[in-house]
PDB file of C-alpha atoms in Angstrom:
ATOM      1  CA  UNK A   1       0.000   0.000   0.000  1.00  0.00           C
ATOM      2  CA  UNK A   2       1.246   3.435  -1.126  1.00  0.00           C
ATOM      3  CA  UNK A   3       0.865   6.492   0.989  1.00  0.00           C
ATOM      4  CA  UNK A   4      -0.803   9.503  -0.787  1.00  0.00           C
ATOM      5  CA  UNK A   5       1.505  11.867  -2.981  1.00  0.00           C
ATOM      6  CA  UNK A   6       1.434  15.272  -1.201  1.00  0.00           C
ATOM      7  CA  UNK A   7       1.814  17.813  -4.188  1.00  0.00           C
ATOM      8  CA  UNK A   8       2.190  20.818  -2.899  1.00  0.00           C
ATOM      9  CA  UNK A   9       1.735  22.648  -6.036  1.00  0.00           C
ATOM     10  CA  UNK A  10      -1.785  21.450  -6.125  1.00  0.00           C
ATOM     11  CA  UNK A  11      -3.693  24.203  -4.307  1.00  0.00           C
ATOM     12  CA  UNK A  12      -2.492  27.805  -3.550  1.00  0.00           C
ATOM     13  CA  UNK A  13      -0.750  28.168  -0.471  1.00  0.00           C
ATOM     14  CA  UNK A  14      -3.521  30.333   0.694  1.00  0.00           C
ATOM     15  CA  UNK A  15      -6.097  27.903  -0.473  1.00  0.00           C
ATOM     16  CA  UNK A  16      -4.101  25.121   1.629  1.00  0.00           C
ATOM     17  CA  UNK A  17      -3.824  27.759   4.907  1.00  0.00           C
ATOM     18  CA  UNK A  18      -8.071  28.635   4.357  1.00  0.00           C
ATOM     19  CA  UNK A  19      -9.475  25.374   6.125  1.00  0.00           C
ATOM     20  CA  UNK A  20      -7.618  25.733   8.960  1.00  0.00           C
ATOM     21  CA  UNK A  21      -7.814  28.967   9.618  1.00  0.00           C
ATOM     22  CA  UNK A  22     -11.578  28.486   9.454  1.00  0.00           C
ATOM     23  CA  UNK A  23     -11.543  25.944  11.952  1.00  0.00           C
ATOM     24  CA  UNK A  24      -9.883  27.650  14.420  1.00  0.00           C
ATOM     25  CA  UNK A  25     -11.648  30.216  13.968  1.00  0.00           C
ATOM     26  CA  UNK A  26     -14.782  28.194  14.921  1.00  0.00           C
ATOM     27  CA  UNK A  27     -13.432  26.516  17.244  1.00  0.00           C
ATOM     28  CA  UNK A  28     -12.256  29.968  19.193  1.00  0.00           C
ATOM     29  CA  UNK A  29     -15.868  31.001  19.213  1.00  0.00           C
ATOM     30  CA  UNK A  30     -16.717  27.870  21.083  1.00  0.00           C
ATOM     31  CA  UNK A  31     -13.886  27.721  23.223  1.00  0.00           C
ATOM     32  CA  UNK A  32     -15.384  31.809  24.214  1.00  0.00           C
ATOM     33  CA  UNK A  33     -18.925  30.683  24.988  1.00  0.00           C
ATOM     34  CA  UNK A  34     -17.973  27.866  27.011  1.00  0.00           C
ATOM     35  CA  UNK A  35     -15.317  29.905  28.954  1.00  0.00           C
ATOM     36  CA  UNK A  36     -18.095  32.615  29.632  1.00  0.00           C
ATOM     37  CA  UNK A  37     -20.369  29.976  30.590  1.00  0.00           C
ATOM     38  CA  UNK A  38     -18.327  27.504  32.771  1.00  0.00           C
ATOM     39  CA  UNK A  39     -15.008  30.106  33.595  1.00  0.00           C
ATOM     40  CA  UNK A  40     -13.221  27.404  32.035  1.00  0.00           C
ATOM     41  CA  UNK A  41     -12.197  27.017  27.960  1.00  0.00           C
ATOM     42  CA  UNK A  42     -13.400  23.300  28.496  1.00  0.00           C
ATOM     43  CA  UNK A  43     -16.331  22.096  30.383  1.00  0.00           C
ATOM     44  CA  UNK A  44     -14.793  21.221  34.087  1.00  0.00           C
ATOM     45  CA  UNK A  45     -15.272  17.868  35.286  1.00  0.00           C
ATOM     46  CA  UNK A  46     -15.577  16.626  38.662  1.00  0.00           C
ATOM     47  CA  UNK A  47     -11.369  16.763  39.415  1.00  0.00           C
ATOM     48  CA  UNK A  48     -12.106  20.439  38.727  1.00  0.00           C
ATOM     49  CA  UNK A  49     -15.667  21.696  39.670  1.00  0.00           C
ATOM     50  CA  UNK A  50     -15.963  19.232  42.585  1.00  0.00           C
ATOM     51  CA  UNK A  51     -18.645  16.414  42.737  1.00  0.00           C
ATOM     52  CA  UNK A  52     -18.724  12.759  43.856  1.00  0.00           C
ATOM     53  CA  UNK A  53     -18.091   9.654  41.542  1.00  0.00           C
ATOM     54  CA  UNK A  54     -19.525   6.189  41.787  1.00  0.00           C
ATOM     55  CA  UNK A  55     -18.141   3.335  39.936  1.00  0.00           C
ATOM     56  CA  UNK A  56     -20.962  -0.005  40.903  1.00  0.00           C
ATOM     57  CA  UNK A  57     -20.754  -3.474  39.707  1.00  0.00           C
ATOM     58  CA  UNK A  58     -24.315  -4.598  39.076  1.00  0.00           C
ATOM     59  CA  UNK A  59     -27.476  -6.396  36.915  1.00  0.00           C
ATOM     60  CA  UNK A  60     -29.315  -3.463  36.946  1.00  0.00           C
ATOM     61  CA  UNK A  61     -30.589  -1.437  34.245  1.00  0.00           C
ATOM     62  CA  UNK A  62     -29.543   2.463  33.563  1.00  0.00           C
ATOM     63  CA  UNK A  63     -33.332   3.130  34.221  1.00  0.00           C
ATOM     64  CA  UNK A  64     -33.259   1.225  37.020  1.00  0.00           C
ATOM     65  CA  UNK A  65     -30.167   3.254  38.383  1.00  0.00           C
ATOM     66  CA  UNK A  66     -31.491   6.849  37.628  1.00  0.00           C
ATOM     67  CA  UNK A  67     -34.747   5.953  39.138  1.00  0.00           C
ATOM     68  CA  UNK A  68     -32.745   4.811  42.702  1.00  0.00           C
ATOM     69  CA  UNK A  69     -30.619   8.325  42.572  1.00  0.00           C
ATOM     70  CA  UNK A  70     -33.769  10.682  41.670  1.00  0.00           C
ATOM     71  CA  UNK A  71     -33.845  12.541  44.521  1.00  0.00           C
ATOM     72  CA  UNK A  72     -29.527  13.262  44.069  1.00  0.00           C
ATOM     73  CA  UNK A  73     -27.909  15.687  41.447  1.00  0.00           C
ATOM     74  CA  UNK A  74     -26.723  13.178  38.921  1.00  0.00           C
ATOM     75  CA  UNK A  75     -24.936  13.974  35.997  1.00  0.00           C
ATOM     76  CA  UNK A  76     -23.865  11.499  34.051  1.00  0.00           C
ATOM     77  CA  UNK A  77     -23.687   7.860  34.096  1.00  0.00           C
ATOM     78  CA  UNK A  78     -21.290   5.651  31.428  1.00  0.00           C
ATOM     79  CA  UNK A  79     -21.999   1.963  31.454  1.00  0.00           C
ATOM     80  CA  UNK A  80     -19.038  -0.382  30.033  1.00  0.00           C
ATOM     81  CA  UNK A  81     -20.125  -2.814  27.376  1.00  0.00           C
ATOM     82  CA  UNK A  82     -20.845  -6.923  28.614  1.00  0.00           C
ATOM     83  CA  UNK A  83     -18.602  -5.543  32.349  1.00  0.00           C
ATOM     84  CA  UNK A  84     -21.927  -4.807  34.173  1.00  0.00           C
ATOM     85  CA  UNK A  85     -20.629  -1.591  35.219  1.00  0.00           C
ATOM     86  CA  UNK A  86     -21.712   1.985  35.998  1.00  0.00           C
ATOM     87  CA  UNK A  87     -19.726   5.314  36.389  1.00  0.00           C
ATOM     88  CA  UNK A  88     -21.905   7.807  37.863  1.00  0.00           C
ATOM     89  CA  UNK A  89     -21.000  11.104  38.934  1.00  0.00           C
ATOM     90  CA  UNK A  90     -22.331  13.447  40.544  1.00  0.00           C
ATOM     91  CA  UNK A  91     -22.795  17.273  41.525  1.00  0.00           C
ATOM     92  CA  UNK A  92     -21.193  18.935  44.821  1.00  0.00           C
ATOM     93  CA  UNK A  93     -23.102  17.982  47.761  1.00  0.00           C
ATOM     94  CA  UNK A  94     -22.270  19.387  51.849  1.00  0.00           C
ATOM     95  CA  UNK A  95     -20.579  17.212  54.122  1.00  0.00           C
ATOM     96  CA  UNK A  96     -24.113  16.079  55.805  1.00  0.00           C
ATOM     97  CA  UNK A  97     -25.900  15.276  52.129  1.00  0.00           C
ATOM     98  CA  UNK A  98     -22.489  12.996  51.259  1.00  0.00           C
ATOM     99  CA  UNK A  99     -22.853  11.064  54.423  1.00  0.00           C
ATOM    100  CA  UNK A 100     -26.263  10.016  53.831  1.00  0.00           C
ATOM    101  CA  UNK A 101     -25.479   9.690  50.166  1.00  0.00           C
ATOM    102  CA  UNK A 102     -23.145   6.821  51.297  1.00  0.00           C
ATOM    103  CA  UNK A 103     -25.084   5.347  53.609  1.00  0.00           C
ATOM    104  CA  UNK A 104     -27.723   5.381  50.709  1.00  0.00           C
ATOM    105  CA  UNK A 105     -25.252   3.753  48.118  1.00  0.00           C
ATOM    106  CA  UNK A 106     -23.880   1.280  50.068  1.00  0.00           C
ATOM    107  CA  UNK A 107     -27.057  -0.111  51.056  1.00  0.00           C
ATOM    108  CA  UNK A 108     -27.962  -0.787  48.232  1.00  0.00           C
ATOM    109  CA  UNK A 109     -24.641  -1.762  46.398  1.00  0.00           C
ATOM    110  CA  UNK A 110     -22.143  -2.678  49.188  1.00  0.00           C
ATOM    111  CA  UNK A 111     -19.629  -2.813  46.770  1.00  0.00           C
ATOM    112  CA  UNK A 112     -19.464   0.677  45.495  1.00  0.00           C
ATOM    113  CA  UNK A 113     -16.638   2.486  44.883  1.00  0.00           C
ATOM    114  CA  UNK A 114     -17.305   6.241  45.878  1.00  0.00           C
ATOM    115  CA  UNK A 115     -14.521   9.299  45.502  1.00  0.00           C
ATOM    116  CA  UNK A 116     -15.377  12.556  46.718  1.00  0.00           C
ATOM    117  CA  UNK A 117     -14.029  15.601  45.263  1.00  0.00           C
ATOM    118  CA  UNK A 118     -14.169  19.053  47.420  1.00  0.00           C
ATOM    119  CA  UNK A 119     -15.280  22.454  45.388  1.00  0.00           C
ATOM    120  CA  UNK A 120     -12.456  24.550  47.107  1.00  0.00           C
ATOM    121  CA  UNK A 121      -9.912  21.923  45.932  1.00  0.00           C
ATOM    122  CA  UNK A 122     -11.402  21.589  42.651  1.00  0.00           C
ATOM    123  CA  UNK A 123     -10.702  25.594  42.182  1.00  0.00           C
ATOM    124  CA  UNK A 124      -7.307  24.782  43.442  1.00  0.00           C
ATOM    125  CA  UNK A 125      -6.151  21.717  40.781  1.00  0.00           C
ATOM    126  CA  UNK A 126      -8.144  24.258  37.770  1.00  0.00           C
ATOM    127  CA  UNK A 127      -5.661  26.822  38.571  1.00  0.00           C
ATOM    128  CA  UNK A 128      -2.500  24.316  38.638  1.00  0.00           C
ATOM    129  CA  UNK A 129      -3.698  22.822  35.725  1.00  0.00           C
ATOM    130  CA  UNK A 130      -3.651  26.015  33.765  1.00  0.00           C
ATOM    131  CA  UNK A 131      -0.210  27.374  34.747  1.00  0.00           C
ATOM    132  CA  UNK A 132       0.676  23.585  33.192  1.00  0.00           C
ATOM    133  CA  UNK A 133      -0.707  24.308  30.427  1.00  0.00           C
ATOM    134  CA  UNK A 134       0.786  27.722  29.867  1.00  0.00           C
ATOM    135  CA  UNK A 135       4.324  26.538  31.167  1.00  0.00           C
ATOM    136  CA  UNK A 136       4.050  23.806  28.585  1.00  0.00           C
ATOM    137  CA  UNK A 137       3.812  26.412  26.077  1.00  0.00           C
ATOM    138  CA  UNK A 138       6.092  28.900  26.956  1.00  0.00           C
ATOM    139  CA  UNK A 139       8.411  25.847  27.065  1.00  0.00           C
ATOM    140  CA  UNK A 140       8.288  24.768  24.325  1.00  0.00           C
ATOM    141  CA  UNK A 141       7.990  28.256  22.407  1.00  0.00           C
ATOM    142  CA  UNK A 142      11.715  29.120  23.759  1.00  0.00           C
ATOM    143  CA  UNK A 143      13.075  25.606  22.487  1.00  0.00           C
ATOM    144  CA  UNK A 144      11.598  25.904  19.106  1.00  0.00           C
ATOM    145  CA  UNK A 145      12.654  29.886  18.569  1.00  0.00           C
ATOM    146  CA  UNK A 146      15.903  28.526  20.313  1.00  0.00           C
ATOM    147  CA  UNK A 147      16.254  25.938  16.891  1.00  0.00           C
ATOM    148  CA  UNK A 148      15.164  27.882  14.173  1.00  0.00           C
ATOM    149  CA  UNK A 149      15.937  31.354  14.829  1.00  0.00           C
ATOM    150  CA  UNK A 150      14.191  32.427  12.269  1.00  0.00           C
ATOM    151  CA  UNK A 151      10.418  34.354  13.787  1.00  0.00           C
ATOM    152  CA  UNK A 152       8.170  33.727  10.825  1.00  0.00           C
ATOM    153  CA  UNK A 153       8.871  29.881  10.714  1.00  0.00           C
ATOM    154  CA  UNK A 154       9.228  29.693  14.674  1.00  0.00           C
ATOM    155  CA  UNK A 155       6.097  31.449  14.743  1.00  0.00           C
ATOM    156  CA  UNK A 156       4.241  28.909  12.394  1.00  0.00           C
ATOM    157  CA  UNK A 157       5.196  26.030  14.835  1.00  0.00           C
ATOM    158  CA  UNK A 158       3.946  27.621  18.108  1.00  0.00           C
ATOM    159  CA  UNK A 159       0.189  28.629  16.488  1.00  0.00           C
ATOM    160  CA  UNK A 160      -0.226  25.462  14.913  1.00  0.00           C
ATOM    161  CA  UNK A 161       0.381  24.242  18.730  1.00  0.00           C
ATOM    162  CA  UNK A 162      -1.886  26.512  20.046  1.00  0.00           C
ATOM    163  CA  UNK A 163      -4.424  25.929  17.381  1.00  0.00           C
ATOM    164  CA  UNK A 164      -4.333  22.218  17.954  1.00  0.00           C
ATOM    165  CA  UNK A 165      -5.259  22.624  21.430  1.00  0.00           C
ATOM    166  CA  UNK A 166      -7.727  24.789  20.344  1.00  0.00           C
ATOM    167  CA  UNK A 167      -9.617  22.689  18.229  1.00  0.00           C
ATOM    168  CA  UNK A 168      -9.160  19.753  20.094  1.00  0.00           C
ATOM    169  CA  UNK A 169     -10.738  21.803  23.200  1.00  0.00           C
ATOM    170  CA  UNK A 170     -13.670  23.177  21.183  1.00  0.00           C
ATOM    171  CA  UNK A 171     -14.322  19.308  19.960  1.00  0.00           C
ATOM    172  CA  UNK A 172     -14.233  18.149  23.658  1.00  0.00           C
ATOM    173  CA  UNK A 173     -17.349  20.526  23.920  1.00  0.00           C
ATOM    174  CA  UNK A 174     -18.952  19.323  21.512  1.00  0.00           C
ATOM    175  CA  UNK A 175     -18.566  15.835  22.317  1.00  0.00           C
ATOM    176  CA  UNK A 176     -19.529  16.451  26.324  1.00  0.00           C
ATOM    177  CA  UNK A 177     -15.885  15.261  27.397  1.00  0.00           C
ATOM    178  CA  UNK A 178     -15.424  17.225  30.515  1.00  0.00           C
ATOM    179  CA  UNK A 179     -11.879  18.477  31.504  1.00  0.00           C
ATOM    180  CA  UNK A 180     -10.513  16.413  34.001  1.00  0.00           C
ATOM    181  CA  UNK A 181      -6.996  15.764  35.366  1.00  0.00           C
ATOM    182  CA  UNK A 182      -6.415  13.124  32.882  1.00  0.00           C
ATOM    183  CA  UNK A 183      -7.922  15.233  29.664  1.00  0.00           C
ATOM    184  CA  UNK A 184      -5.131  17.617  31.020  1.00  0.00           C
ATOM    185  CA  UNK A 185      -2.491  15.519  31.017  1.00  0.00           C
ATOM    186  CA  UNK A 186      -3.531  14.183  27.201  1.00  0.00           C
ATOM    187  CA  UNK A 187      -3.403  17.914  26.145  1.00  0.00           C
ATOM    188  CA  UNK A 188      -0.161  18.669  27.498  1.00  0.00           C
ATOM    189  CA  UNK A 189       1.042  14.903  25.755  1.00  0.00           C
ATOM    190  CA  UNK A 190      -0.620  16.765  22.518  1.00  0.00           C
ATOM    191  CA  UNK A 191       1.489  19.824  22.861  1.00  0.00           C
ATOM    192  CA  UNK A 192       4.657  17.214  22.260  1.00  0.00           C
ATOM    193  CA  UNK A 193       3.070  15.723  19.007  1.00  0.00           C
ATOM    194  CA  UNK A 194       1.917  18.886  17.208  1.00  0.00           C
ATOM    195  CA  UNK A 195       5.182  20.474  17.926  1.00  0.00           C
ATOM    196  CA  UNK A 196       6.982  16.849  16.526  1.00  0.00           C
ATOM    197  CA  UNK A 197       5.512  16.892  13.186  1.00  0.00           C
ATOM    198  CA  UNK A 198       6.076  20.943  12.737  1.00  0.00           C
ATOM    199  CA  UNK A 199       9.747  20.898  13.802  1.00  0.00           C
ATOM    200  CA  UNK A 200       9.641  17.753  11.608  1.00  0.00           C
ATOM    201  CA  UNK A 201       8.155  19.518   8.442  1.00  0.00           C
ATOM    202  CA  UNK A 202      10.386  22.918   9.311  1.00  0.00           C
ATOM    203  CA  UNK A 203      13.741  21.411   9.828  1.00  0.00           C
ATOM    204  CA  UNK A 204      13.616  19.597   6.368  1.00  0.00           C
ATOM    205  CA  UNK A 205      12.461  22.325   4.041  1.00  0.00           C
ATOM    206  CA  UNK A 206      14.519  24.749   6.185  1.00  0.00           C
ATOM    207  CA  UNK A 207      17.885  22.945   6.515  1.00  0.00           C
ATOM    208  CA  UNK A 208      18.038  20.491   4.000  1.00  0.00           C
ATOM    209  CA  UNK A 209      19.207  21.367   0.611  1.00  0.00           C
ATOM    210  CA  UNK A 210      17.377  19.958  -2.454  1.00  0.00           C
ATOM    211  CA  UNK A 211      14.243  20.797  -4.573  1.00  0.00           C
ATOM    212  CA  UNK A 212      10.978  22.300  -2.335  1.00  0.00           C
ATOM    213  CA  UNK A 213       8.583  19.761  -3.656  1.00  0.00           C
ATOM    214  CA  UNK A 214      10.791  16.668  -2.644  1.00  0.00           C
ATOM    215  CA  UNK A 215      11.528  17.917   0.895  1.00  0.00           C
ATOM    216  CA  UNK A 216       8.196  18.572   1.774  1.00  0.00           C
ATOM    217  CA  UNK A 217       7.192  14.599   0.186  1.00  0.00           C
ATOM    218  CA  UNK A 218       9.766  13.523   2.257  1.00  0.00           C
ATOM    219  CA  UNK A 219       8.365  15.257   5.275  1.00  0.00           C
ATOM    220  CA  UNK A 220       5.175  14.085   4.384  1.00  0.00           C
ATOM    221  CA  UNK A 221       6.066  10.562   4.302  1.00  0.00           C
ATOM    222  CA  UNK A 222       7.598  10.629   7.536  1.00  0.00           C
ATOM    223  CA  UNK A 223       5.155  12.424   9.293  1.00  0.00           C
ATOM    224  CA  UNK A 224       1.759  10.814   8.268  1.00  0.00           C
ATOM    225  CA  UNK A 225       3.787   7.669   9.173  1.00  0.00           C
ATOM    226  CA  UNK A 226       4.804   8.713  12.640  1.00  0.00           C
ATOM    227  CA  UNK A 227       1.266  10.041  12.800  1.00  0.00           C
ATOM    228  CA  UNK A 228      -1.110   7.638  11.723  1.00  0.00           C
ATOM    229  CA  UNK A 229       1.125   4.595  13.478  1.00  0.00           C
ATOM    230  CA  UNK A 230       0.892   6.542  16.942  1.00  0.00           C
ATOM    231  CA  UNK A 231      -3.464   6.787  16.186  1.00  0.00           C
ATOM    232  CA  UNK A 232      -3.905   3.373  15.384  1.00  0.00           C
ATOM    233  CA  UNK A 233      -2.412   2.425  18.967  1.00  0.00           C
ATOM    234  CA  UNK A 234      -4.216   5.139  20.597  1.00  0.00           C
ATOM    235  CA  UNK A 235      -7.831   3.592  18.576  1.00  0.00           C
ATOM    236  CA  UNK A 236      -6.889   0.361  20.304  1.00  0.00           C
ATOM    237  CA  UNK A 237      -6.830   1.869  23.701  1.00  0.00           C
ATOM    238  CA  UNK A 238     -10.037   3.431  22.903  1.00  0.00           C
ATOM    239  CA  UNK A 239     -11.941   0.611  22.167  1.00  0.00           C
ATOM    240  CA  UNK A 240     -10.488  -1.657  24.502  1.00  0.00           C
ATOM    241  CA  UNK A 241     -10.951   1.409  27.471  1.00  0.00           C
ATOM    242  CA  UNK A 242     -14.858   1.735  25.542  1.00  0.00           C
ATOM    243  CA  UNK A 243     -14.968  -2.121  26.231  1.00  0.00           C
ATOM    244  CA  UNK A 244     -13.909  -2.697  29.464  1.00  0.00           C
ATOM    245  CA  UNK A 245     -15.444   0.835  30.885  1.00  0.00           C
ATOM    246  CA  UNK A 246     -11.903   2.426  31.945  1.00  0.00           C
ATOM    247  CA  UNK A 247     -13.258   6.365  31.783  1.00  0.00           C
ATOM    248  CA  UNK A 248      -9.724   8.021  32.489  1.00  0.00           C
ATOM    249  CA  UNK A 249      -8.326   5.842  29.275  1.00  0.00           C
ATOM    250  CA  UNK A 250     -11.393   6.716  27.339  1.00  0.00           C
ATOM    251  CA  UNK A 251     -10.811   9.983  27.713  1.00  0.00           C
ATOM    252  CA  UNK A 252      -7.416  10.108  27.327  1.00  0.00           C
ATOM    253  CA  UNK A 253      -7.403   8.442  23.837  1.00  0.00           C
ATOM    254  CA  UNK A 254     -10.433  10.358  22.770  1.00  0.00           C
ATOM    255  CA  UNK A 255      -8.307  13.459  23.486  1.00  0.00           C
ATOM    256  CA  UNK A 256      -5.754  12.354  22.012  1.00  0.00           C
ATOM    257  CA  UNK A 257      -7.094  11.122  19.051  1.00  0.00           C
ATOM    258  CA  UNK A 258      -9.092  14.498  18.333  1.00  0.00           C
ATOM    259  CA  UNK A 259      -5.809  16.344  18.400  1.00  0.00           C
ATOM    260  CA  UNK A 260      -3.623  14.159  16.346  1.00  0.00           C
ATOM    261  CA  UNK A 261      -6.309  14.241  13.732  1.00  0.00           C
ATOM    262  CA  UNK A 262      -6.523  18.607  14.453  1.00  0.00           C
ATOM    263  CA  UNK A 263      -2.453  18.090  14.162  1.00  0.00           C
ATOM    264  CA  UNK A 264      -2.743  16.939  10.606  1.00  0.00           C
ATOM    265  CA  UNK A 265      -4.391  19.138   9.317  1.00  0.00           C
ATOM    266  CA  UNK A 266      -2.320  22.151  10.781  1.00  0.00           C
ATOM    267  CA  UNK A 267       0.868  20.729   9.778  1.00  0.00           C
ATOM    268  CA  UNK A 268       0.155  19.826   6.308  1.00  0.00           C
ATOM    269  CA  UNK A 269      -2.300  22.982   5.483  1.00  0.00           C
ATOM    270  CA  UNK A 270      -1.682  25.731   7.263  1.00  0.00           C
ATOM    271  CA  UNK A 271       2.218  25.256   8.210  1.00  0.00           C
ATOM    272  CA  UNK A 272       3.131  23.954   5.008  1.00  0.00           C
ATOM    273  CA  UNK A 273       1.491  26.698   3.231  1.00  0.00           C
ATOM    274  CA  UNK A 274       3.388  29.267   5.499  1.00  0.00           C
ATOM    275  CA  UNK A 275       6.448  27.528   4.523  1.00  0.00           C
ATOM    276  CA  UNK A 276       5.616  27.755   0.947  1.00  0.00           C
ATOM    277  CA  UNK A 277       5.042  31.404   1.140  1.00  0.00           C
ATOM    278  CA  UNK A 278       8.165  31.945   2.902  1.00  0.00           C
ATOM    279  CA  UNK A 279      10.359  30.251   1.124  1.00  0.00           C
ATOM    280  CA  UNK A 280       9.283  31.678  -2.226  1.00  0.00           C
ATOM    281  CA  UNK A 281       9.476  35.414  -1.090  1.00  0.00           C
ATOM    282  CA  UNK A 282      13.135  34.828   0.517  1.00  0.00           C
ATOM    283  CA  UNK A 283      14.111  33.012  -2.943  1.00  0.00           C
ATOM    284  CA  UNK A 284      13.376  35.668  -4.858  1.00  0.00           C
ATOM    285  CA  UNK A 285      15.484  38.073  -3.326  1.00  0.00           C
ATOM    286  CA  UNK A 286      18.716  35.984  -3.630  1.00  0.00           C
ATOM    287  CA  UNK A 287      17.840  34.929  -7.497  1.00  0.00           C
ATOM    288  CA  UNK A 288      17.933  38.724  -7.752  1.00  0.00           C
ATOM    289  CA  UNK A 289      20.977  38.881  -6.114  1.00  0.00           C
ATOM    290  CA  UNK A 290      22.797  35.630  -8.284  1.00  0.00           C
ATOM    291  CA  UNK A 291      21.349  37.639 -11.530  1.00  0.00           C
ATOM    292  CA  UNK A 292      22.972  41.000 -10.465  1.00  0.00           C
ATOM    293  CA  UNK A 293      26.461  39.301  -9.810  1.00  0.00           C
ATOM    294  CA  UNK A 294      26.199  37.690 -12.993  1.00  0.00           C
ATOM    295  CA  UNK A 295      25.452  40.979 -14.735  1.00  0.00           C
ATOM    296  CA  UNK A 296      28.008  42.889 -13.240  1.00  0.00           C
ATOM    297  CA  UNK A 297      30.364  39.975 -13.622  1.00  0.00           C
ATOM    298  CA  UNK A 298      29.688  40.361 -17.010  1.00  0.00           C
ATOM    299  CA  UNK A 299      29.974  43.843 -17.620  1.00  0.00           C
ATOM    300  CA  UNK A 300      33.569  43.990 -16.375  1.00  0.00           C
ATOM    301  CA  UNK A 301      34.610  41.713 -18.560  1.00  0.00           C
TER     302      UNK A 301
END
């Protein structure tokens, strides 16, 4: 099997950058109405807006479950395919509500596993988890201007970072997948793979002699191979996570899995048409410049 040819003489550079640029354009207007809603650019789970989780082993239905809890704030509940089992959270409750909301659980399902999450420290791990975040970014910003030292191409690399997270944020709304401590940790693994294929696709056209068309088909082959090997294992811990009802690898791999996808696109549209633009206005400069030796070369003799 042959991997696509990527001709990058197919579409206009600013044809390739449009999509996008569209996107994330989108995707920043969801991002803003869930951050004016919720305070936070993804919809805070229970690690970060407080709330109590169940996890119960049993034959009954969903119905059956909702019905018993109908007089408790419940949010969500995920049942794992053929396990039997339940994840339930719930909303914050006082200290008095969450003692007789044990007593209430574990008379009925002795074998519950409950975990209790305080609002106060929620608002403390939201706050930690956003200096991460930012950190990350400033992080990895210095090490790529550090490498290329060269702004417009530097520059390219760090948006199509930031617009990865972006999208893959926005797409977590969309999709109801809350932010939770381990969504967090899958964006900050993202922030590593968008930046890979980038500095992959820079450093060849960049620093690597040869024609423009064969560099970037050589980064192209690389990348969508590093890429697409690296989704097919995440796919498998999604389904098997789906399977066997494992929310914290569910949503890591669906995180994941949205942003590699998001990375894609950025890399080989809007980066590579940057590239493309950049390259052919600093070309034409120095083909000036070999033409105006040659002339003068040629007018002293």
């Amino acid at each position: 099997m042959k991997l696509p040819k990527y001709d990058i003489y197919k579409y206009d550079p600013k044809r390739m950058m449009a999509i996008p640029a569209v996107l994330f354009g989108i995707a920043l207007v969801i991002v803003g109405i869930t951050f004016a809603l919720t305070g936070m650019p993804v919809t805070p789970g229970i690690d970060f807006a407080g709330g109590t989780a169940v996890t119960i082993h049993t034959d009954d239905t969903k119905d059956e479950i909702v019905a018993f809890y109908a007089g408790y704030d419940l949010k969500s509940i995920d049942e794992g395919i053929g396990s039997g089992g339940y994840y339930l959270k719930f909303g914050p409750m006082s200290n008095e509500d969450m003692m007789k909301f044990n007593d209430y659980t574990l008379s009925k399902y002795p074998e519950a596993s409950i975990d209790q999450i305080g609002a106060n420290f929620g608002a403390t791990l939201q706050s930690q988890a956003l200096w991460a975040i930012l950190f990350a970014f400033i992080g990895m910003a210095v090490v790529v201007f550090l490498a290329f030292r060269k702004v417009i191409p530097a520059v390219t690399v760090v948006s199509a970072g930031i617009a990865d997270i972006t999208i893959t944020a926005a797409v977590m709304n969309l999709f109801g997948i809350e932010l939770s401590l381990a969504t967090t940790a899958a964006l900050l693994m993202l922030i590593g793979y968008s930046v890979d294929s980038n500095i992959l696709l820079t450093t060849k056209v960049l620093k690597r002699q040869g024609k423009l068309e064969e560099k970037m088909e050589g980064a192209f082959r690389t990348g969508i191979i590093m890429t697409t090997t690296t989704l097919a294992a995440i796919v498998a811990m999604f389904i098997v996570a789906f399977i066997g009802q494992v929310p914290t690898l569910y949503s890591i791999a669906a995180v994941l899995i949205i942003g590699l996808i998001s990375d894609i696109i950025f890399t080989w549209g809007f980066n590579a048409g940057v590239l493309r633009m950049y390259l052919s206005g600093s070309e034409k400069p120095q083909a000036m410049s070999k033409q105006s030796k040659k002339d003068n070369a040629g007018a002293k003799q």
